[in-house]
Each structure stands twice: as structure tokens, then as C-alpha cells.
Amino acid sequence: DYQAKVCIPVRCVYDVLHNRVYFVAYDCECQRISIFRADRILGPKVDDSVNAEEIRNTDVFRVEEKKALRCIEKSWMVSMNSGLEDVELRFPNNPYIKRRVENECRNAKLLYFDESIILNVAVNDPKELLPWIRTFGTDCTIVKPESLVKQEIGKMKEMVELYEYEL
């Protein structure tokens, strides 16, 4: 079910991995920042009855905008969770993986060893990383958080069950 919303745009975010565009916008009714997928917005129109500049100058808007931009800065894709969680991943140290990790990782600390690369990053929602992690196949090991390790093990077990194959 779709419903009409009166919003003030804050930022447009492009999710490279999923090839999606999101709008981060201030929802005037809820008085908070929300994220909207562009492909799910039907018939956008300008509402001249809303004074966007006046709303942008309110304390509520400024606080919400600042909070949202801080969250987006630490998001892997598009997330508005407020707390940060440390993620550690291990990759083999080869030229392809090294180049790819260096090009694709935002806000990450990389440690290089002879045999491996360790990526440390604080993100709002570690689950956002899973699609990206999976693109490495067996070349990426989740070290922490344990909750992400367990979630991925559960997903792998589901995949094995889909093929009715016993390990």
C-alpha cells in the first residue's frame, strides 16, 4: 500500500551493489528523516503549500539532518541505524583482492600481512555488508562480530538445504 507523504529532500544516495537510488528526506508529518527507494516513489510532485526553507531552519530538522548525515557517513549502503558496530573481515593478499578491497571500502582500516588483508570498519548495520561479502565467495572470512558470523553460517546452511546436499 502506497501513501502520500510530504517530504523535504536531504540527499540522494546511489547503492552501487544493488543499482538502486534512495532519497533521504525529512518526513514533515513524522518530523524525522526517512529513506525512500526511488523506484517505489509514484508521481512525485511539488507541494507549494509547504515552506521548505522555514522547515529547514527549525531545530528539529537540523538535528534530524545532522543525525542522518552522520549515519549515512558510516553506512556501507543506506542505513539509518544509530549505533556503530565493528566488523572485521579477512581476505587473501593477492593483487586482485587487494585492488578491489581498496577501491570499494569506505571508512575502513586495512592491515596488510604476507598472506592476508584484514579489513576493520565500524558500520551502522553489519548486515548491509553481507551481499558485498558474498561476492568474494570463499575469499572472504568474517572474523567479527560473532552475530554476523552466525547469521552467515545459517544462510549457508539454508543454501545447502536448497540443493538437498549433506556436508
PDB file of C-alpha atoms in Angstrom:
ATOM      1  CA  ASP A   1       0.000   0.000   0.000  1.00  0.00           C
ATOM      2  CA  TYR A   2       1.323   3.377  -1.011  1.00  0.00           C
ATOM      3  CA  GLN A   3       0.505   6.571   0.804  1.00  0.00           C
ATOM      4  CA  ALA A   4       1.183  10.202   0.045  1.00  0.00           C
ATOM      5  CA  LYS A   5       3.965  11.815   2.038  1.00  0.00           C
ATOM      6  CA  VAL A   6       5.128  15.400   2.222  1.00  0.00           C
ATOM      7  CA  CYS A   7       8.911  15.359   2.397  1.00  0.00           C
ATOM      8  CA  ILE A   8      11.860  17.681   2.083  1.00  0.00           C
ATOM      9  CA  PRO A   9      14.832  16.135   0.256  1.00  0.00           C
ATOM     10  CA  VAL A  10      18.105  15.922   2.156  1.00  0.00           C
ATOM     11  CA  ARG A  11      20.293  13.718  -0.007  1.00  0.00           C
ATOM     12  CA  CYS A  12      20.204  11.281  -2.901  1.00  0.00           C
ATOM     13  CA  VAL A  13      22.213   8.061  -2.379  1.00  0.00           C
ATOM     14  CA  TYR A  14      23.205   5.585  -5.064  1.00  0.00           C
ATOM     15  CA  ASP A  15      23.694   1.979  -3.956  1.00  0.00           C
ATOM     16  CA  VAL A  16      26.264   0.611  -6.410  1.00  0.00           C
ATOM     17  CA  LEU A  17      25.902  -3.018  -5.326  1.00  0.00           C
ATOM     18  CA  HIS A  18      22.144  -3.186  -5.900  1.00  0.00           C
ATOM     19  CA  ASN A  19      21.968  -0.477  -8.576  1.00  0.00           C
ATOM     20  CA  ARG A  20      19.321   1.457  -6.642  1.00  0.00           C
ATOM     21  CA  VAL A  21      18.750   5.106  -5.889  1.00  0.00           C
ATOM     22  CA  TYR A  22      17.473   6.179  -2.482  1.00  0.00           C
ATOM     23  CA  PHE A  23      16.195   9.523  -1.305  1.00  0.00           C
ATOM     24  CA  VAL A  24      16.979  10.584   2.223  1.00  0.00           C
ATOM     25  CA  ALA A  25      14.228  13.015   3.109  1.00  0.00           C
ATOM     26  CA  TYR A  26      12.636  14.748   6.060  1.00  0.00           C
ATOM     27  CA  ASP A  27       9.096  13.441   6.550  1.00  0.00           C
ATOM     28  CA  CYS A  28       7.110  16.530   7.538  1.00  0.00           C
ATOM     29  CA  GLU A  29       4.325  14.540   9.213  1.00  0.00           C
ATOM     30  CA  CYS A  30       6.581  12.323  11.376  1.00  0.00           C
ATOM     31  CA  GLN A  31       9.189  15.069  11.801  1.00  0.00           C
ATOM     32  CA  ARG A  32      12.069  12.682  11.168  1.00  0.00           C
ATOM     33  CA  ILE A  33      14.399  11.626   8.398  1.00  0.00           C
ATOM     34  CA  SER A  34      13.355   8.582   6.384  1.00  0.00           C
ATOM     35  CA  ILE A  35      14.813   6.676   3.450  1.00  0.00           C
ATOM     36  CA  PHE A  36      12.752   6.070   0.323  1.00  0.00           C
ATOM     37  CA  ARG A  37      13.656   3.850  -2.617  1.00  0.00           C
ATOM     38  CA  ALA A  38      13.334   5.923  -5.785  1.00  0.00           C
ATOM     39  CA  ASP A  39      11.746   3.080  -7.754  1.00  0.00           C
ATOM     40  CA  ARG A  40       8.899   2.962  -5.226  1.00  0.00           C
ATOM     41  CA  ILE A  41       8.033   6.640  -5.438  1.00  0.00           C
ATOM     42  CA  LEU A  42       4.957   7.144  -7.581  1.00  0.00           C
ATOM     43  CA  GLY A  43       4.070  10.515  -9.085  1.00  0.00           C
ATOM     44  CA  PRO A  44       6.267  12.911  -7.113  1.00  0.00           C
ATOM     45  CA  LYS A  45       5.054  16.499  -7.174  1.00  0.00           C
ATOM     46  CA  VAL A  46       5.941  19.820  -5.628  1.00  0.00           C
ATOM     47  CA  ASP A  47       3.658  20.922  -2.802  1.00  0.00           C
ATOM     48  CA  ASP A  48       3.676  24.724  -2.807  1.00  0.00           C
ATOM     49  CA  SER A  49       1.794  24.810   0.482  1.00  0.00           C
ATOM     50  CA  VAL A  50       4.922  23.610   2.313  1.00  0.00           C
ATOM     51  CA  ASN A  51       7.550  26.201   3.155  1.00  0.00           C
ATOM     52  CA  ALA A  52      10.674  24.041   2.894  1.00  0.00           C
ATOM     53  CA  GLU A  53      13.064  26.834   3.877  1.00  0.00           C
ATOM     54  CA  GLU A  54      11.102  27.525   7.036  1.00  0.00           C
ATOM     55  CA  ILE A  55      11.145  23.836   7.981  1.00  0.00           C
ATOM     56  CA  ARG A  56      14.874  23.550   7.151  1.00  0.00           C
ATOM     57  CA  ASN A  57      15.533  26.335   9.660  1.00  0.00           C
ATOM     58  CA  THR A  58      13.830  24.540  12.570  1.00  0.00           C
ATOM     59  CA  ASP A  59      15.859  22.884  15.303  1.00  0.00           C
ATOM     60  CA  VAL A  60      14.037  19.589  14.751  1.00  0.00           C
ATOM     61  CA  PHE A  61      15.032  19.499  11.082  1.00  0.00           C
ATOM     62  CA  ARG A  62      18.658  20.451  11.797  1.00  0.00           C
ATOM     63  CA  VAL A  63      19.023  17.777  14.487  1.00  0.00           C
ATOM     64  CA  GLU A  64      17.449  15.102  12.280  1.00  0.00           C
ATOM     65  CA  GLU A  65      19.523  16.113   9.260  1.00  0.00           C
ATOM     66  CA  LYS A  66      22.766  16.079  11.235  1.00  0.00           C
ATOM     67  CA  LYS A  67      21.944  12.682  12.731  1.00  0.00           C
ATOM     68  CA  ALA A  68      21.028  11.254   9.312  1.00  0.00           C
ATOM     69  CA  LEU A  69      24.153  12.529   7.588  1.00  0.00           C
ATOM     70  CA  ARG A  70      26.316  11.109  10.381  1.00  0.00           C
ATOM     71  CA  CYS A  71      24.600   7.717   9.988  1.00  0.00           C
ATOM     72  CA  ILE A  72      24.941   7.729   6.205  1.00  0.00           C
ATOM     73  CA  GLU A  73      28.629   8.536   6.508  1.00  0.00           C
ATOM     74  CA  LYS A  74      29.161   5.280   8.448  1.00  0.00           C
ATOM     75  CA  SER A  75      26.764   3.174   6.406  1.00  0.00           C
ATOM     76  CA  TRP A  76      28.008   0.640   3.938  1.00  0.00           C
ATOM     77  CA  MET A  77      24.981   1.161   1.739  1.00  0.00           C
ATOM     78  CA  VAL A  78      21.935   3.005   3.041  1.00  0.00           C
ATOM     79  CA  SER A  79      21.083   2.646   6.698  1.00  0.00           C
ATOM     80  CA  MET A  80      19.773   4.876   9.447  1.00  0.00           C
ATOM     81  CA  ASN A  81      20.677   2.739  12.466  1.00  0.00           C
ATOM     82  CA  SER A  82      22.213   4.936  15.127  1.00  0.00           C
ATOM     83  CA  GLY A  83      24.848   2.722  16.743  1.00  0.00           C
ATOM     84  CA  LEU A  84      28.156   1.667  15.258  1.00  0.00           C
ATOM     85  CA  GLU A  85      29.387  -1.910  15.276  1.00  0.00           C
ATOM     86  CA  ASP A  86      32.885  -3.099  14.431  1.00  0.00           C
ATOM     87  CA  VAL A  87      33.282  -5.575  11.593  1.00  0.00           C
ATOM     88  CA  GLU A  88      36.465  -7.460  10.828  1.00  0.00           C
ATOM     89  CA  LEU A  89      36.996  -9.393   7.608  1.00  0.00           C
ATOM     90  CA  ARG A  90      39.962 -11.408   6.338  1.00  0.00           C
ATOM     91  CA  PHE A  91      40.931 -11.718   2.670  1.00  0.00           C
ATOM     92  CA  PRO A  92      43.832 -13.443   0.922  1.00  0.00           C
ATOM     93  CA  ASN A  93      46.533 -10.970  -0.041  1.00  0.00           C
ATOM     94  CA  ASN A  94      46.594 -11.141  -3.823  1.00  0.00           C
ATOM     95  CA  PRO A  95      46.642  -8.259  -6.321  1.00  0.00           C
ATOM     96  CA  TYR A  96      43.022  -8.621  -7.465  1.00  0.00           C
ATOM     97  CA  ILE A  97      41.556  -8.786  -3.946  1.00  0.00           C
ATOM     98  CA  LYS A  98      43.842  -6.015  -2.708  1.00  0.00           C
ATOM     99  CA  ARG A  99      42.821  -3.656  -5.526  1.00  0.00           C
ATOM    100  CA  ARG A 100      39.150  -4.470  -5.139  1.00  0.00           C
ATOM    101  CA  VAL A 101      39.076  -4.039  -1.359  1.00  0.00           C
ATOM    102  CA  GLU A 102      40.999  -0.759  -1.564  1.00  0.00           C
ATOM    103  CA  ASN A 103      38.649   0.597  -4.254  1.00  0.00           C
ATOM    104  CA  GLU A 104      35.378  -0.485  -2.661  1.00  0.00           C
ATOM    105  CA  CYS A 105      35.895   0.119   1.056  1.00  0.00           C
ATOM    106  CA  ARG A 106      34.802   3.373   2.606  1.00  0.00           C
ATOM    107  CA  ASN A 107      35.855   4.380   6.106  1.00  0.00           C
ATOM    108  CA  ALA A 108      37.796   1.129   6.537  1.00  0.00           C
ATOM    109  CA  LYS A 109      41.175   0.431   8.053  1.00  0.00           C
ATOM    110  CA  LEU A 110      43.216  -2.119   6.109  1.00  0.00           C
ATOM    111  CA  LEU A 111      46.075  -4.138   7.584  1.00  0.00           C
ATOM    112  CA  TYR A 112      48.388  -5.958   5.193  1.00  0.00           C
ATOM    113  CA  PHE A 113      50.172  -9.190   6.025  1.00  0.00           C
ATOM    114  CA  ASP A 114      52.134 -11.567   3.785  1.00  0.00           C
ATOM    115  CA  GLU A 115      49.231 -13.972   3.363  1.00  0.00           C
ATOM    116  CA  SER A 116      46.172 -11.867   4.210  1.00  0.00           C
ATOM    117  CA  ILE A 117      44.484  -8.489   4.337  1.00  0.00           C
ATOM    118  CA  ILE A 118      42.434  -7.603   7.403  1.00  0.00           C
ATOM    119  CA  LEU A 119      39.651  -5.068   6.976  1.00  0.00           C
ATOM    120  CA  ASN A 120      38.279  -3.273  10.032  1.00  0.00           C
ATOM    121  CA  VAL A 121      35.306  -0.965   9.664  1.00  0.00           C
ATOM    122  CA  ALA A 122      32.689   0.497  12.002  1.00  0.00           C
ATOM    123  CA  VAL A 123      29.265   0.495  10.345  1.00  0.00           C
ATOM    124  CA  ASN A 124      25.686   1.188  11.346  1.00  0.00           C
ATOM    125  CA  ASP A 125      24.368  -2.186  10.262  1.00  0.00           C
ATOM    126  CA  PRO A 126      26.799  -5.068   9.656  1.00  0.00           C
ATOM    127  CA  LYS A 127      24.097  -6.960   7.713  1.00  0.00           C
ATOM    128  CA  GLU A 128      24.476  -4.362   4.949  1.00  0.00           C
ATOM    129  CA  LEU A 129      27.888  -5.862   4.220  1.00  0.00           C
ATOM    130  CA  LEU A 130      26.636  -9.398   3.557  1.00  0.00           C
ATOM    131  CA  PRO A 131      25.790  -9.016  -0.151  1.00  0.00           C
ATOM    132  CA  TRP A 132      29.208  -7.455  -0.756  1.00  0.00           C
ATOM    133  CA  ILE A 133      30.976 -10.098   1.352  1.00  0.00           C
ATOM    134  CA  ARG A 134      29.263 -12.864  -0.619  1.00  0.00           C
ATOM    135  CA  THR A 135      30.649 -11.507  -3.892  1.00  0.00           C
ATOM    136  CA  PHE A 136      34.073 -12.693  -2.714  1.00  0.00           C
ATOM    137  CA  GLY A 137      32.898 -16.295  -2.263  1.00  0.00           C
ATOM    138  CA  THR A 138      35.488 -18.242  -0.294  1.00  0.00           C
ATOM    139  CA  ASP A 139      37.983 -15.358  -0.473  1.00  0.00           C
ATOM    140  CA  CYS A 140      36.397 -13.546   2.479  1.00  0.00           C
ATOM    141  CA  THR A 141      36.140 -14.714   6.070  1.00  0.00           C
ATOM    142  CA  ILE A 142      34.000 -12.858   8.601  1.00  0.00           C
ATOM    143  CA  VAL A 143      36.041 -12.611  11.804  1.00  0.00           C
ATOM    144  CA  LYS A 144      33.662 -10.435  13.822  1.00  0.00           C
ATOM    145  CA  PRO A 145      31.058  -9.650  15.006  1.00  0.00           C
ATOM    146  CA  GLU A 146      30.027 -13.131  16.049  1.00  0.00           C
ATOM    147  CA  SER A 147      26.380 -12.326  15.265  1.00  0.00           C
ATOM    148  CA  LEU A 148      27.311 -11.740  11.615  1.00  0.00           C
ATOM    149  CA  VAL A 149      29.335 -14.976  11.521  1.00  0.00           C
ATOM    150  CA  LYS A 150      26.359 -16.927  12.905  1.00  0.00           C
ATOM    151  CA  GLN A 151      23.941 -15.254  10.503  1.00  0.00           C
ATOM    152  CA  GLU A 152      26.098 -16.134   7.511  1.00  0.00           C
ATOM    153  CA  ILE A 153      26.558 -19.744   8.709  1.00  0.00           C
ATOM    154  CA  GLY A 154      22.761 -20.017   8.982  1.00  0.00           C
ATOM    155  CA  LYS A 155      22.343 -18.627   5.460  1.00  0.00           C
ATOM    156  CA  MET A 156      24.925 -21.064   4.093  1.00  0.00           C
ATOM    157  CA  LYS A 157      23.108 -23.983   5.755  1.00  0.00           C
ATOM    158  CA  GLU A 158      19.864 -22.811   4.102  1.00  0.00           C
ATOM    159  CA  MET A 159      21.618 -22.734   0.735  1.00  0.00           C
ATOM    160  CA  VAL A 160      22.956 -26.264   1.200  1.00  0.00           C
ATOM    161  CA  GLU A 161      19.435 -27.459   2.123  1.00  0.00           C
ATOM    162  CA  LEU A 162      18.082 -25.920  -1.096  1.00  0.00           C
ATOM    163  CA  TYR A 163      20.232 -28.345  -3.016  1.00  0.00           C
ATOM    164  CA  GLU A 164      19.389 -31.238  -0.669  1.00  0.00           C
ATOM    165  CA  TYR A 165      23.058 -31.955  -0.209  1.00  0.00           C
ATOM    166  CA  GLU A 166      24.677 -33.122   3.014  1.00  0.00           C
ATOM    167  CA  LEU A 167      28.075 -31.878   4.036  1.00  0.00           C
TER     168      LEU A 167
END
